[in-house]
mmCIF file of C-alpha atoms in Angstrom:
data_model
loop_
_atom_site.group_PDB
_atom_site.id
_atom_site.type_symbol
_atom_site.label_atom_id
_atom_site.label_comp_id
_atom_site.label_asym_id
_atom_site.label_seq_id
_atom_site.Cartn_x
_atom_site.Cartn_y
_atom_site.Cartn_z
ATOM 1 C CA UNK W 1 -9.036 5.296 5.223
ATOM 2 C CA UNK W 2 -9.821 8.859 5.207
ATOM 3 C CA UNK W 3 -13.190 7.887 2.799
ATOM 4 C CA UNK W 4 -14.434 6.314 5.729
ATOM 5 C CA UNK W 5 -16.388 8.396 7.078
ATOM 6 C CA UNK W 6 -17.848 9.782 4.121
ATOM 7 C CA UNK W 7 -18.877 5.795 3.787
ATOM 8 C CA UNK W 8 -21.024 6.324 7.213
ATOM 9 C CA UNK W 9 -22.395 9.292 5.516
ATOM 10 C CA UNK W 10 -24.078 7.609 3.065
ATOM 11 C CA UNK W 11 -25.099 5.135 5.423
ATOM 12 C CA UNK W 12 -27.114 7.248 7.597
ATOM 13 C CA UNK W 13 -28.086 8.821 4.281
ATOM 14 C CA UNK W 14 -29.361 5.812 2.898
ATOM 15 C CA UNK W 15 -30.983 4.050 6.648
ATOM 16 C CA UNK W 16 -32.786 8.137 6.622
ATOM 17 C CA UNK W 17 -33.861 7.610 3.179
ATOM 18 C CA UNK W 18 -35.603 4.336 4.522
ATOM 19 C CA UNK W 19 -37.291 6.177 7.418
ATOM 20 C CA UNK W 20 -34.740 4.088 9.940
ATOM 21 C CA UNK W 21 -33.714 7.594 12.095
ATOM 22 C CA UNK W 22 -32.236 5.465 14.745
ATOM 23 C CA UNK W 23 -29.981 4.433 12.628
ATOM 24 C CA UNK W 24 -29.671 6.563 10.748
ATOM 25 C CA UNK W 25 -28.281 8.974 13.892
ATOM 26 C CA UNK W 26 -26.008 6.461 14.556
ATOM 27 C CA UNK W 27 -24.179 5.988 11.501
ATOM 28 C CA UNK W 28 -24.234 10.263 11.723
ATOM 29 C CA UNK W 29 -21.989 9.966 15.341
ATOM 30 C CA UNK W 30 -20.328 7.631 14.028
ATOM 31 C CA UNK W 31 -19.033 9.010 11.047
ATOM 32 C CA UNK W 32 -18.358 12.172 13.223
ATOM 33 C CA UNK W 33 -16.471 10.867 15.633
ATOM 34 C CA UNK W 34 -14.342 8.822 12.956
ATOM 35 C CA UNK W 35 -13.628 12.168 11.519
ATOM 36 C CA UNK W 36 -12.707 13.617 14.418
ATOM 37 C CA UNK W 37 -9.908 10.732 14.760
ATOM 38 C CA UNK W 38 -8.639 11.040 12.067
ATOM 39 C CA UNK W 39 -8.549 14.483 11.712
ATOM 40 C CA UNK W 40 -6.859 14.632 15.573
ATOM 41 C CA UNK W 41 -3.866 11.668 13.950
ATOM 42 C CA UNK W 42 -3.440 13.617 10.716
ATOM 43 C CA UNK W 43 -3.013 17.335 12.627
ATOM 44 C CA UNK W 44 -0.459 15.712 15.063
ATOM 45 C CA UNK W 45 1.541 13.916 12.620
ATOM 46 C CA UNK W 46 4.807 14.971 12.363
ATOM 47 C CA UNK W 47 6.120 15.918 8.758
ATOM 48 C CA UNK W 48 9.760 14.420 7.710
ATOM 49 C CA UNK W 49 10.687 16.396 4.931
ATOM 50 C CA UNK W 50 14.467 16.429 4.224
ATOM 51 C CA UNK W 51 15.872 19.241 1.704
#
């Protein structure tokens, strides 16, 4: 899950490499925003760690 937006990565990398900037940009936002989710669920999830 948290490879996925390394997945959309490549994706735009690969749609830039053949000249499709559209989307190419969209597979970019996408991937950013992804992160962002995921990021936002991992900082907010709470830790149960019994000693």
């Amino acid at each position: 899950m948290m490879s996925l937006p390394f997945v959309l990565f490549a994706c735009a990398i690969g749609a830039a490499w053949l000249r499709h900037r559209g989307v190419a940009m969209g597979f970019w936002v996408v991937g950013l925003l992804v992160m962002l989710v995921l990021f936002r669920f991992h900082v907010t999830e709470v830790l149960n760690i019994q000693l």
